[in-house]
CSV table of C-alpha atoms in Angstrom, one decimal:
chain,number,residue,atom,x,y,z
A,19,MET,CA,115.9,86.5,64.5
A,20,PRO,CA,116.5,87.5,68.2
A,21,THR,CA,113.5,87.3,70.5
A,22,VAL,CA,111.6,90.5,70.6
A,23,HIS,CA,110.5,91.4,74.1
A,24,GLY,CA,110.4,94.2,76.5
A,25,ILE,CA,110.6,97.9,75.9
A,26,ILE,CA,110.3,98.5,72.2
A,27,ALA,CA,111.2,102.1,71.6
A,28,TYR,CA,109.6,104.3,68.9
A,29,PRO,CA,111.9,107.1,67.9
A,30,VAL,CA,110.6,110.4,66.5
A,31,THR,CA,111.8,111.3,63.0
A,32,PRO,CA,113.9,114.6,63.5
A,33,PHE,CA,113.5,117.2,60.7
A,34,GLY,CA,115.8,120.1,59.6
A,35,ASP,CA,115.8,122.7,57.0
A,36,ASP,CA,116.6,120.2,54.3
A,37,GLY,CA,114.3,117.3,55.4
A,38,ILE,CA,115.3,114.5,57.7
A,39,ASP,CA,118.2,115.3,60.0
A,40,THR,CA,119.9,112.0,60.0
A,41,GLU,CA,122.6,113.1,62.3
A,42,ARG,CA,120.1,113.9,65.0
A,43,LEU,CA,118.2,110.6,64.3
A,44,ALA,CA,121.4,108.6,64.6
A,45,ALA,CA,122.0,110.4,67.9
A,46,LEU,CA,118.6,109.8,69.3
A,47,VAL,CA,118.6,106.0,68.3
A,48,ASP,CA,122.0,105.6,69.9
A,49,ARG,CA,120.8,107.2,73.1
A,50,LEU,CA,117.8,104.9,73.1
A,51,VAL,CA,119.8,101.7,72.6
A,52,SER,CA,122.4,102.9,75.2
A,53,SER,CA,119.7,103.5,77.8
A,54,GLY,CA,118.8,99.7,77.7
A,55,VAL,CA,115.7,99.4,75.6
A,56,HIS,CA,115.1,96.0,74.2
A,57,ALA,CA,114.3,96.9,70.6
A,58,ILE,CA,113.9,99.9,68.2
A,59,ALA,CA,111.0,100.5,65.9
A,60,PRO,CA,111.4,103.3,63.5
A,61,LEU,CA,108.7,104.6,61.3
A,62,GLY,CA,105.7,104.0,63.5
A,63,SER,CA,103.1,106.6,64.2
A,64,THR,CA,105.7,108.4,66.4
A,65,GLY,CA,108.1,108.4,63.5
A,66,GLU,CA,105.5,110.2,61.2
A,67,LEU,CA,105.8,107.6,58.5
A,68,ALA,CA,102.5,108.7,56.9
A,69,TYR,CA,104.1,112.2,56.3
A,70,LEU,CA,107.4,110.8,54.5
A,71,ASP,CA,108.1,110.2,50.9
A,72,GLU,CA,109.9,107.1,49.8
A,73,ALA,CA,113.4,108.6,49.8
A,74,GLU,CA,112.8,109.7,53.3
A,75,VAL,CA,111.5,106.4,54.5
A,76,ASP,CA,114.7,104.7,53.1
A,77,ALA,CA,117.0,107.3,54.8
A,78,VAL,CA,115.2,106.6,58.2
A,79,VAL,CA,115.8,102.8,57.7
A,80,ASP,CA,119.5,103.2,56.7
A,81,THR,CA,120.2,105.7,59.5
A,82,THR,CA,118.5,103.7,62.1
A,83,MET,CA,120.1,100.3,61.0
A,84,ALA,CA,123.6,102.0,61.1
A,85,ALA,CA,123.0,103.6,64.5
A,86,VAL,CA,121.6,100.3,66.0
A,87,HIS,CA,124.7,98.4,64.6
A,88,GLY,CA,123.1,95.1,65.6
A,89,ARG,CA,122.9,95.8,69.4
A,90,VAL,CA,119.0,95.1,69.6
A,91,PRO,CA,116.4,94.0,67.2
A,92,VAL,CA,114.9,96.6,64.8
A,93,ILE,CA,111.3,96.4,63.6
A,94,VAL,CA,110.6,98.7,60.8
A,95,GLY,CA,107.2,100.3,60.1
A,96,VAL,CA,106.4,99.8,56.5
A,97,SER,CA,102.6,100.5,56.3
A,98,ASP,CA,100.9,102.2,53.4
A,99,VAL,CA,97.5,102.5,51.9
A,100,THR,CA,98.6,100.3,49.0
A,101,THR,CA,99.9,96.7,49.1
A,102,ALA,CA,102.5,97.4,46.5
A,103,ARG,CA,104.1,100.3,48.4
A,104,THR,CA,104.0,98.4,51.6
A,105,ILE,CA,105.9,95.5,49.9
A,106,ARG,CA,108.4,97.9,48.5
A,107,ARG,CA,109.1,99.3,51.9
A,108,ALA,CA,109.3,95.8,53.5
A,109,GLN,CA,111.6,94.6,51.0
A,110,TYR,CA,113.9,97.6,51.5
A,111,ALA,CA,113.9,97.1,55.2
A,112,GLN,CA,114.8,93.5,54.8
A,113,ARG,CA,117.7,94.3,52.4
A,114,ALA,CA,118.9,96.9,55.0
A,115,GLY,CA,119.1,94.2,57.6
A,116,ALA,CA,115.9,94.8,59.6
A,117,ASP,CA,114.9,92.0,61.9
A,118,ALA,CA,111.1,92.3,61.3
A,119,VAL,CA,108.5,94.7,59.8
A,120,MET,CA,105.4,96.1,61.4
A,121,VAL,CA,102.3,96.4,59.2
A,122,LEU,CA,99.2,98.5,59.9
A,123,PRO,CA,96.4,98.0,57.4
A,124,VAL,CA,95.7,101.6,56.4
A,125,SER,CA,92.7,102.1,54.3
A,126,TYR,CA,90.5,104.8,52.6
A,127,TRP,CA,87.8,102.3,51.9
A,128,LYS,CA,86.8,99.9,54.7
A,129,LEU,CA,88.6,96.6,54.2
A,130,SER,CA,87.0,93.3,54.5
A,131,ASP,CA,88.6,90.3,56.3
A,132,PRO,CA,89.6,88.6,53.1
A,133,GLU,CA,91.1,91.9,51.8
A,134,ILE,CA,93.1,92.3,55.0
A,135,THR,CA,94.2,88.7,54.9
A,136,GLN,CA,95.4,89.0,51.3
A,137,HIS,CA,97.3,92.2,52.1
A,138,TYR,CA,99.2,90.5,54.7
A,139,ARG,CA,99.7,87.3,52.7
A,140,SER,CA,101.1,89.3,49.8
A,141,ILE,CA,103.6,91.0,52.1
A,142,GLY,CA,104.5,87.7,53.8
A,143,GLU,CA,105.2,86.1,50.4
A,144,ALA,CA,107.4,89.0,49.4
A,145,VAL,CA,109.8,89.1,52.3
A,146,GLY,CA,111.4,86.4,54.4
A,147,ILE,CA,111.6,88.2,57.8
A,148,PRO,CA,108.8,88.2,60.5
A,149,ILE,CA,105.8,90.5,60.3
A,150,MET,CA,104.2,92.2,63.4
A,151,ALA,CA,100.6,92.8,62.6
A,152,TYR,CA,99.6,96.2,64.1
A,153,ASN,CA,96.0,96.8,65.1
A,154,ASN,CA,95.2,100.5,65.7
A,155,PRO,CA,91.7,101.3,64.3
A,156,ALA,CA,91.8,104.8,65.7
A,157,THR,CA,94.4,105.8,63.2
A,158,SER,CA,94.0,103.4,60.4
A,159,GLY,CA,90.2,102.9,60.2
A,160,VAL,CA,90.7,99.2,60.1
A,161,ASP,CA,89.9,97.1,63.2
A,162,MET,CA,91.3,93.5,63.1
A,163,ARG,CA,89.4,91.2,65.5
A,164,PRO,CA,91.3,88.8,67.7
A,165,GLU,CA,89.8,85.9,65.6
A,166,LEU,CA,91.2,87.3,62.4
A,167,LEU,CA,94.6,87.9,63.8
A,168,VAL,CA,94.8,84.3,65.0
A,169,GLU,CA,93.5,83.1,61.7
A,170,MET,CA,96.3,84.9,59.9
A,171,PHE,CA,98.9,83.7,62.3
A,172,ASP,CA,97.9,80.2,61.6
A,173,GLY,CA,97.8,80.8,57.8
A,174,ILE,CA,100.7,83.2,57.1
A,175,ASP,CA,104.0,81.6,58.0
A,176,ASN,CA,105.8,84.8,58.9
A,177,LEU,CA,103.2,86.7,60.5
A,178,THR,CA,104.4,85.9,64.0
A,179,MET,CA,103.6,88.8,66.4
A,180,VAL,CA,100.7,91.3,67.0
A,181,LYS,CA,100.8,94.8,68.4
A,182,GLU,CA,97.3,95.7,69.9
A,183,SER,CA,96.7,99.3,70.4
A,184,THR,CA,92.9,99.5,71.1
A,185,GLY,CA,93.4,99.8,74.7
A,186,ASP,CA,91.1,96.9,75.3
A,187,LEU,CA,92.7,94.4,77.6
A,188,SER,CA,90.0,91.7,76.7
A,189,ARG,CA,91.3,91.6,73.1
A,190,MET,CA,94.8,90.7,74.3
A,191,GLN,CA,93.4,88.0,76.5
A,192,ARG,CA,91.3,86.7,73.7
A,193,ILE,CA,94.4,86.6,71.4
A,194,ARG,CA,96.1,84.5,74.0
A,195,GLU,CA,93.2,82.2,74.5
A,196,LEU,CA,92.4,81.6,70.7
A,197,SER,CA,96.0,80.9,70.0
A,198,GLY,CA,96.7,78.8,73.0
A,199,GLY,CA,99.4,81.3,74.1
A,200,ARG,CA,101.4,80.6,70.8
A,201,LEU,CA,100.9,84.2,69.3
A,202,PRO,CA,102.9,86.8,71.2
A,203,PHE,CA,101.2,90.1,71.7
A,204,TYR,CA,102.6,93.5,72.4
A,205,ASN,CA,100.9,96.4,74.1
A,206,GLY,CA,100.6,99.5,72.0
A,207,SER,CA,98.3,101.5,74.4
A,208,ASN,CA,100.5,103.5,76.7
A,209,PRO,CA,97.9,104.1,79.5
A,210,LEU,CA,97.1,100.2,79.5
A,211,VAL,CA,100.7,99.2,79.9
A,212,LEU,CA,100.8,97.8,83.4
A,213,ASP,CA,97.6,95.7,83.0
A,214,ALA,CA,98.9,94.5,79.6
A,215,LEU,CA,102.1,93.3,81.1
A,216,LYS,CA,100.4,91.6,83.9
A,217,ALA,CA,98.2,89.8,81.4
A,218,GLY,CA,101.2,88.4,79.5
A,219,ALA,CA,102.2,91.0,76.9
A,220,SER,CA,105.5,90.2,75.5
A,221,GLY,CA,106.6,93.8,75.5
A,222,TRP,CA,105.4,97.4,75.4
A,223,CYS,CA,105.6,99.5,72.2
A,224,THR,CA,106.1,102.9,73.2
A,225,ALA,CA,107.4,106.5,72.5
A,226,ALA,CA,107.8,107.3,76.1
A,227,PRO,CA,111.6,106.2,76.2
A,228,ASN,CA,112.4,109.2,74.0
A,229,LEU,CA,111.8,111.2,77.2
A,230,ARG,CA,112.0,108.9,80.2
A,231,PRO,CA,113.6,105.5,79.3
A,232,GLN,CA,114.6,104.3,82.6
A,233,PRO,CA,111.3,104.2,84.4
A,234,CYS,CA,109.9,102.3,81.4
A,235,ILE,CA,112.5,99.6,81.5
A,236,GLU,CA,112.2,99.3,85.3
A,237,LEU,CA,108.5,98.9,85.0
A,238,TYR,CA,108.9,96.0,82.5
A,239,ASP,CA,111.6,94.5,84.7
A,240,ALA,CA,109.5,94.8,87.9
A,241,VAL,CA,106.4,93.0,86.3
A,242,ARG,CA,108.8,90.2,85.1
A,243,ALA,CA,110.2,89.9,88.5
A,244,GLY,CA,106.8,89.6,90.0
A,245,ASP,CA,107.3,92.9,92.1
A,246,LEU,CA,103.9,94.3,91.3
A,247,ASP,CA,104.0,96.9,94.1
A,248,ARG,CA,107.1,98.5,92.5
A,249,ALA,CA,105.6,98.1,89.1
A,250,GLN,CA,102.5,100.0,90.4
A,251,ARG,CA,104.7,102.8,91.9
A,252,LEU,CA,106.6,103.2,88.5
A,253,TYR,CA,103.4,103.2,86.5
A,254,ASP,CA,101.8,105.8,88.8
A,255,ASP,CA,105.0,108.0,88.2
A,256,LEU,CA,104.8,107.5,84.5
A,257,LYS,CA,101.0,107.8,84.1
A,258,PRO,CA,100.8,111.6,83.6
A,259,LEU,CA,103.5,111.5,80.9
A,260,LEU,CA,101.8,108.6,79.2
A,261,GLN,CA,98.3,110.3,79.2
A,262,PHE,CA,99.7,113.6,78.1
A,263,ILE,CA,101.7,112.3,75.1
A,264,VAL,CA,98.8,110.2,73.8
A,265,ALA,CA,96.2,112.9,74.3
A,266,GLY,CA,98.3,115.6,72.6
A,267,GLY,CA,99.6,113.5,69.6
A,268,LEU,CA,102.9,111.5,69.9
A,269,PRO,CA,105.1,113.4,67.3
A,270,THR,CA,103.8,116.8,68.6
A,271,THR,CA,104.2,116.0,72.3
A,272,VAL,CA,107.4,113.9,72.1
A,273,LYS,CA,109.3,116.3,70.0
A,274,ALA,CA,108.3,119.1,72.4
A,275,GLY,CA,109.5,117.2,75.3
A,276,LEU,CA,112.9,116.5,73.5
A,277,ASP,CA,113.2,120.2,73.0
A,278,LEU,CA,112.5,120.9,76.6
A,279,LEU,CA,115.0,118.4,77.6
A,280,GLY,CA,117.7,120.0,75.4
A,281,THR,CA,117.6,117.7,72.5
A,282,PRO,CA,115.8,119.6,69.7
A,283,VAL,CA,114.6,117.5,66.8
A,284,GLY,CA,112.5,120.0,64.8
A,285,ASP,CA,108.7,120.4,64.7
A,286,PRO,CA,106.2,117.7,63.5
A,287,ARG,CA,105.4,117.8,59.8
A,288,ALA,CA,102.3,119.7,58.6
A,289,PRO,CA,99.4,119.4,58.9
A,290,GLN,CA,100.6,118.6,62.4
A,291,LEU,CA,101.3,121.7,64.6
A,292,PRO,CA,104.0,122.1,67.3
A,293,LEU,CA,102.9,122.1,71.0
A,294,ASP,CA,101.5,125.4,71.9
A,295,GLN,CA,103.0,127.3,74.9
A,296,GLN,CA,100.3,126.1,77.3
A,297,GLY,CA,101.0,122.5,76.4
A,298,ARG,CA,104.7,123.1,76.7
A,299,SER,CA,104.2,124.4,80.2
A,300,ALA,CA,102.2,121.5,81.3
A,301,LEU,CA,104.7,119.0,79.8
A,302,GLN,CA,107.6,120.9,81.4
A,303,GLN,CA,105.9,120.3,84.9
A,304,ILE,CA,105.5,116.6,84.1
A,305,LEU,CA,109.0,116.1,83.0
A,306,THR,CA,110.5,117.8,86.0
């Protein structure tokens, strides 16, 4: 597969009266790719994967793959509380042409390390494309230690990447140390992005390009070029937006922002609520 690096953009899932608005999704994905992002990752938290049925999941995969049309890598979120449904989604993504899948170990019961490992091993044996392990205990209820992530990287052939979203820079540094730099890690904590990129993150997994793609791309390029003063200025400019969309919930805030920018994509799916008027006013100020 092509090397995954840089700005990995997470599109929202647009909804209409009859479910997913595939026309608007295709337009949004095309706009993101045309803006210069380095990869597309549908069906993450921003894409409201947890609120979609299986037919809708497949529709998002098919629409995204057609819209990207091979221009950048596509990493499809396939997470589910069961191993069986995660495998079904991963196999569908592979058949559709996805370059990789992203797996967050979602759990009702707290999972042990052996249970987490077996979950990933089962998925790895069921598909032949790379897996990005996604650690986000705030949403999944499962926290994967750097030691466990590196053990799975060493023991599961196609587990080749980690998205770390705890906002703890020391975890990224620990992953790098334990793997001897062999395990690529990607920043999933928006407010931490500058420090993470400086620490060697291979990319930034983010919903921010839905609203402001160019500053995100320029920030990544500035760090790679060693222009840390410019990177700091770009980060300072983006920081209010990054903090706002995280604090207010990504689907809620990003969908409101797209609407304010003239690209309506519908409301988030219940039980999530649309951004209230006070929040919209604050977001409008940030965007302008």
